[in-house]
Amino acid sequence: MANRGLTLIELLVSLSIFVVLGASLVVFLRDGMATWRVGEIRRETYERAGAILDQIADDLHSTFTDPDPGDDLQPVEVLFLSDFDSHDRQRLRFVRTLSGEIRHPITREAGALTGGLADYDFLNDALESRLGVMRAPGGLVEVAYLHGAALGSEVIWRGIKGPIGGENSLFDEVNLTVGEEGTPMRCRPLADGVIYLEFNYWGAEIPNWSRNTPAPRSIFWWDSTRGIIEPPRGLAIPFDRASRNEHRDDVFPSKVEVVLVLRPARSTRLARLTTELDSSADTITVDSTVEYPENAFPFIRIDDEWVRYTTKTRRAFVGCVRGVRGSEAVEHPRGTRVVHGTTFSRVVRIPTTRDSRWVSR
């Protein structure tokens, strides 16, 4: 049988098959890489959120709640305060036990010499410890969580100070002011890319929940003394300046819910406003809502304003409540980006929770 080559039709069919197989391979690789990128972004986000929440949970688990000063003439220095800064952003301050004090490279040398005046407070700690002028924390430190000073800051700062009390206490507003470098004093950055941080509390005024009953409404404010920070309007909580240094009626929460929202990855496509938005509009039209959540946390942020929406269509957020999460409803020009983040929530139980020990007042 004589040898022969491929006919033109057979050659075209063969080339077509190779083109289809090659195109399929390209599509497969492209989709596979896209899936891998999404997975990596989610992994990094979850790891970051876990690290942040673990640090906050560790501090809350170690909350110290025995404010007995031992002397009626001494002020109560063991406090648990949750209020708002000048931009209506939540902040938290409390006292925790200091684990591993004798193993810590800084605090293990604190108190080695008498007459020291320096504190363990993130300010020249290594030098002060080496010179022997740092006071021993005594097993307790004050902890503070707050936002950066600038409006719209996405940095969460963690402050620390030991021993507790004194003129440098974190419970004093003066000691949380911005230093020369534009950062809160006695604080170090805990995380960047945090577009929202919220604390909610359950305690004496709020009953606990069980599996058979829905979770009761938490409160977003706390003053263990009920005599320092006046409660916001609408909270039926007793307040008396005279109870500031009466340790027997101090109240500490039993559970704290931490809500953390991280900025989306740079590769995430953010929607933009397709029309100008006034401060009273309850429907927000955008170019696309495909990548936006529709779950237990239906929130978006436009500039510095937070918005809660009821539902969404392909190109609009419907039933919007403007100016939530402590922000203010304002106008926004066309083309403004609409930001959403990845929301994480964790409920932390405080083992040392306590109610008022004063039976009759």
Short mmCIF file of C-alpha atoms in Angstrom, two decimals, residues 17-276:
data_model
loop_
_atom_site.label_atom_id
_atom_site.label_comp_id
_atom_site.label_asym_id
_atom_site.label_seq_id
_atom_site.Cartn_x
_atom_site.Cartn_y
_atom_site.Cartn_z
CA ILE A 17 -8.86 19.79 17.53
CA PHE A 18 -5.48 21.13 18.71
CA VAL A 19 -6.85 24.70 18.86
CA VAL A 20 -9.85 23.57 20.93
CA LEU A 21 -7.64 21.57 23.28
CA GLY A 22 -5.21 24.51 23.64
CA ALA A 23 -8.01 26.99 24.32
CA SER A 24 -9.54 24.64 26.88
CA LEU A 25 -6.17 24.33 28.61
CA VAL A 26 -5.76 28.12 28.73
CA VAL A 27 -9.26 28.56 30.18
CA PHE A 28 -8.60 25.81 32.73
CA LEU A 29 -5.30 27.38 33.82
CA ARG A 30 -6.83 30.86 33.99
CA ASP A 31 -9.77 29.70 36.11
CA GLY A 32 -7.46 27.65 38.28
CA MET A 33 -5.18 30.64 38.92
CA ALA A 34 -8.21 32.84 39.70
CA THR A 35 -9.48 30.27 42.20
CA TRP A 36 -6.03 30.02 43.76
CA ARG A 37 -5.77 33.82 44.09
CA VAL A 38 -9.19 34.02 45.75
CA GLY A 39 -8.20 31.24 48.13
CA GLU A 40 -4.93 32.95 49.02
CA ILE A 41 -6.67 36.27 49.64
CA ARG A 42 -9.19 34.59 51.93
CA ARG A 43 -6.47 32.67 53.74
CA GLU A 44 -4.47 35.82 54.42
CA THR A 45 -7.60 37.68 55.54
CA TYR A 46 -8.64 34.92 57.92
CA GLU A 47 -5.13 34.63 59.33
CA ARG A 48 -4.96 38.39 59.95
CA ALA A 49 -8.39 38.42 61.58
CA GLY A 50 -7.46 35.44 63.74
CA ALA A 51 -4.28 37.11 64.96
CA ILE A 52 -6.12 40.34 65.85
CA LEU A 53 -9.03 38.60 67.58
CA ASP A 54 -6.68 36.26 69.45
CA GLN A 55 -4.83 39.22 70.97
CA ILE A 56 -8.05 40.98 71.99
CA ALA A 57 -9.51 37.75 73.36
CA ASP A 58 -6.36 37.02 75.38
CA ASP A 59 -6.57 40.46 77.00
CA LEU A 60 -10.28 40.09 77.77
CA HIS A 61 -9.86 36.57 79.16
CA SER A 62 -7.28 37.99 81.59
CA THR A 63 -9.49 40.87 82.80
CA PHE A 64 -8.91 41.68 86.47
CA THR A 65 -12.13 42.60 88.28
CA ASP A 66 -11.31 43.06 91.96
CA PRO A 67 -11.32 46.85 92.44
CA ASP A 68 -10.97 46.79 96.24
CA PRO A 69 -8.35 49.49 96.95
CA GLY A 70 -7.78 48.19 100.46
CA ASP A 71 -8.20 51.68 101.90
CA ASP A 72 -11.37 53.77 101.72
CA LEU A 73 -9.25 56.86 101.15
CA GLN A 74 -7.65 55.46 97.99
CA PRO A 75 -9.32 55.77 94.57
CA VAL A 76 -10.50 52.71 92.68
CA GLU A 77 -7.90 51.99 89.98
CA VAL A 78 -9.30 48.73 88.60
CA LEU A 79 -11.73 49.96 85.95
CA PHE A 80 -13.48 48.70 82.82
CA LEU A 81 -14.43 51.58 80.54
CA SER A 82 -15.84 51.53 77.03
CA ASP A 83 -16.75 54.87 75.47
CA PHE A 84 -16.21 56.86 72.27
CA ASP A 85 -13.47 59.17 71.02
CA SER A 86 -13.93 62.61 69.46
CA HIS A 87 -14.92 60.99 66.13
CA ASP A 88 -17.57 58.73 67.76
CA ARG A 89 -15.43 55.63 67.34
CA GLN A 90 -15.47 53.05 70.09
CA ARG A 91 -12.54 52.54 72.42
CA LEU A 92 -11.94 50.15 75.31
CA ARG A 93 -9.83 50.39 78.46
CA PHE A 94 -9.51 47.87 81.29
CA VAL A 95 -7.07 46.15 83.66
CA ARG A 96 -5.68 42.68 83.00
CA THR A 97 -3.33 40.32 84.76
CA LEU A 98 0.20 40.20 83.35
CA SER A 99 1.17 36.62 82.66
CA GLY A 100 4.82 35.64 82.38
CA GLU A 101 6.07 38.82 84.08
CA ILE A 102 9.27 37.20 85.33
CA ARG A 103 9.97 35.69 81.89
CA HIS A 104 9.40 38.84 79.88
CA PRO A 105 12.74 40.42 78.81
CA ILE A 106 11.52 43.87 79.90
CA THR A 107 9.36 43.36 82.97
CA ARG A 108 11.61 40.73 84.59
CA GLU A 109 14.16 43.49 85.31
CA ALA A 110 11.53 46.01 86.48
CA GLY A 111 11.74 46.95 90.14
CA ALA A 112 15.31 45.67 90.50
CA LEU A 113 16.30 48.99 92.07
CA THR A 114 14.33 51.10 94.51
CA GLY A 115 13.25 54.63 93.66
CA GLY A 116 12.32 53.95 90.04
CA LEU A 117 9.77 56.29 88.46
CA ALA A 118 9.34 54.86 84.94
CA ASP A 119 6.40 52.72 83.81
CA TYR A 120 6.09 49.76 81.49
CA ASP A 121 4.19 51.67 78.79
CA PHE A 122 5.86 51.22 75.35
CA LEU A 123 7.91 54.41 75.94
CA ASN A 124 11.67 53.68 76.11
CA ASP A 125 10.92 50.45 78.00
CA ALA A 126 14.13 48.67 77.05
CA LEU A 127 16.34 51.58 78.14
CA GLU A 128 14.42 52.16 81.37
CA SER A 129 14.61 48.47 82.25
CA ARG A 130 18.35 48.36 81.51
CA LEU A 131 18.96 51.44 83.70
CA GLY A 132 16.89 49.93 86.51
CA VAL A 133 14.46 52.85 86.76
CA MET A 134 11.32 50.95 85.73
CA ARG A 135 8.78 50.20 88.43
CA ALA A 136 7.56 46.61 88.77
CA PRO A 137 4.08 46.17 87.24
CA GLY A 138 3.00 44.04 90.17
CA GLY A 139 1.18 41.53 87.99
CA LEU A 140 -1.37 44.02 86.62
CA VAL A 141 -1.37 46.34 83.60
CA GLU A 142 -3.85 48.72 81.99
CA VAL A 143 -4.80 47.90 78.39
CA ALA A 144 -6.40 50.21 75.83
CA TYR A 145 -7.75 49.64 72.34
CA LEU A 146 -8.38 52.70 70.18
CA HIS A 147 -8.39 53.96 66.60
CA GLY A 148 -5.80 56.21 65.02
CA ALA A 149 -6.17 59.92 65.69
CA ALA A 150 -7.15 60.94 62.14
CA LEU A 151 -10.72 60.51 60.95
CA GLY A 152 -10.82 57.54 58.59
CA SER A 153 -7.72 55.95 60.10
CA GLU A 154 -7.62 52.18 59.56
CA VAL A 155 -4.99 51.50 62.23
CA ILE A 156 -5.98 49.93 65.56
CA TRP A 157 -3.67 50.81 68.44
CA ARG A 158 -3.07 48.81 71.61
CA GLY A 159 -1.85 50.67 74.66
CA ILE A 160 -0.38 49.25 77.83
CA LYS A 161 0.72 50.70 81.17
CA GLY A 162 1.96 49.11 84.38
CA PRO A 163 1.77 49.42 87.29
CA ILE A 164 -1.85 50.55 87.17
CA GLY A 165 -3.09 53.94 88.31
CA GLY A 166 -1.08 57.08 88.88
CA GLU A 167 -0.74 60.23 86.83
CA ASN A 168 0.12 58.30 83.65
CA SER A 169 -2.94 56.05 83.79
CA LEU A 170 -4.58 55.15 80.47
CA PHE A 171 -7.92 55.89 82.09
CA ASP A 172 -6.94 59.56 82.03
CA GLU A 173 -7.84 61.20 78.70
CA VAL A 174 -4.61 63.22 78.69
CA ASN A 175 -2.49 60.10 78.42
CA LEU A 176 -4.23 58.98 75.21
CA THR A 177 -3.51 62.18 73.28
CA VAL A 178 -1.45 62.17 70.10
CA GLY A 179 2.30 62.50 70.55
CA GLU A 180 4.87 64.33 68.42
CA GLU A 181 4.90 61.54 65.83
CA GLY A 182 1.14 61.75 65.33
CA THR A 183 0.42 58.49 67.13
CA PRO A 184 -1.35 57.84 70.46
CA MET A 185 1.05 57.88 73.39
CA ARG A 186 1.83 54.62 75.20
CA CYS A 187 0.43 52.65 72.26
CA ARG A 188 1.69 50.44 69.48
CA PRO A 189 -0.12 49.53 66.26
CA LEU A 190 -1.95 46.23 66.50
CA ALA A 191 -3.20 46.05 62.91
CA ASP A 192 -3.72 48.10 59.75
CA GLY A 193 -6.52 47.77 57.23
CA VAL A 194 -9.22 47.67 59.92
CA ILE A 195 -12.18 49.70 58.67
CA TYR A 196 -14.37 49.02 61.71
CA LEU A 197 -14.02 47.69 65.25
CA GLU A 198 -16.93 47.29 67.64
CA PHE A 199 -17.39 45.99 71.18
CA ASN A 200 -20.76 44.85 72.57
CA TYR A 201 -21.34 43.82 76.17
CA TRP A 202 -23.55 41.57 78.22
CA GLY A 203 -23.63 41.74 82.01
CA ALA A 204 -25.78 42.49 85.02
CA GLU A 205 -28.26 44.69 83.14
CA ILE A 206 -28.48 42.26 80.21
CA PRO A 207 -29.65 38.66 80.88
CA ASN A 208 -27.69 35.74 79.54
CA TRP A 209 -29.10 33.65 76.69
CA SER A 210 -29.53 29.92 76.17
CA ARG A 211 -30.03 27.66 73.18
CA ASN A 212 -33.80 27.93 73.49
CA THR A 213 -33.96 31.73 73.67
CA PRO A 214 -32.62 34.34 71.26
CA ALA A 215 -29.61 36.38 72.27
CA PRO A 216 -30.73 39.55 74.09
CA ARG A 217 -29.72 42.95 72.88
CA SER A 218 -26.23 43.88 74.02
CA ILE A 219 -25.04 47.33 75.01
CA PHE A 220 -22.14 49.21 73.45
CA TRP A 221 -21.12 51.20 76.53
CA TRP A 222 -19.61 50.18 79.86
CA ASP A 223 -18.46 51.92 83.01
CA SER A 224 -17.66 49.50 85.83
CA THR A 225 -18.04 52.25 88.45
CA ARG A 226 -21.26 53.74 87.00
CA GLY A 227 -19.80 57.09 88.06
CA ILE A 228 -17.25 58.19 85.42
CA ILE A 229 -18.85 58.10 81.96
CA GLU A 230 -22.51 58.96 81.61
CA PRO A 231 -24.44 56.30 79.66
CA PRO A 232 -25.81 57.27 76.25
CA ARG A 233 -29.42 58.23 75.94
CA GLY A 234 -31.77 55.28 75.75
CA LEU A 235 -29.79 53.07 78.13
CA ALA A 236 -31.69 52.65 81.39
CA ILE A 237 -28.56 52.26 83.50
CA PRO A 238 -28.14 54.01 86.88
CA PHE A 239 -25.39 56.63 87.05
CA ASP A 240 -24.05 58.36 90.16
CA ARG A 241 -20.85 60.41 90.42
CA ALA A 242 -20.67 59.51 94.10
CA SER A 243 -20.09 55.84 93.26
CA ARG A 244 -16.79 56.59 91.48
CA ASN A 245 -14.64 55.29 94.33
CA GLU A 246 -17.14 52.93 95.94
CA HIS A 247 -15.69 49.59 94.88
CA ARG A 248 -18.51 47.45 96.30
CA ASP A 249 -21.02 48.45 93.61
CA ASP A 250 -18.70 48.01 90.60
CA VAL A 251 -20.01 45.82 87.77
CA PHE A 252 -18.02 44.01 85.07
CA PRO A 253 -19.37 42.38 81.89
CA SER A 254 -19.71 38.63 81.51
CA LYS A 255 -19.37 38.48 77.72
CA VAL A 256 -17.90 40.78 75.09
CA GLU A 257 -18.68 40.50 71.40
CA VAL A 258 -15.87 41.77 69.17
CA VAL A 259 -16.88 42.74 65.62
CA LEU A 260 -13.94 43.25 63.27
CA VAL A 261 -14.19 44.42 59.66
CA LEU A 262 -11.07 44.19 57.47
CA ARG A 263 -10.56 46.15 54.26
CA PRO A 264 -11.07 44.07 51.10
CA ALA A 265 -8.07 42.99 49.07
CA ARG A 266 -6.73 45.35 46.43
CA SER A 267 -7.78 42.95 43.69
CA THR A 268 -11.43 43.13 44.77
CA ARG A 269 -13.52 45.19 42.38
CA LEU A 270 -15.35 47.94 44.26
CA ALA A 271 -18.57 49.47 42.99
CA ARG A 272 -18.93 53.19 42.34
CA LEU A 273 -21.91 55.49 42.66
CA THR A 274 -23.62 56.04 39.32
CA THR A 275 -25.48 59.17 40.52
CA GLU A 276 -24.95 61.84 43.12
#
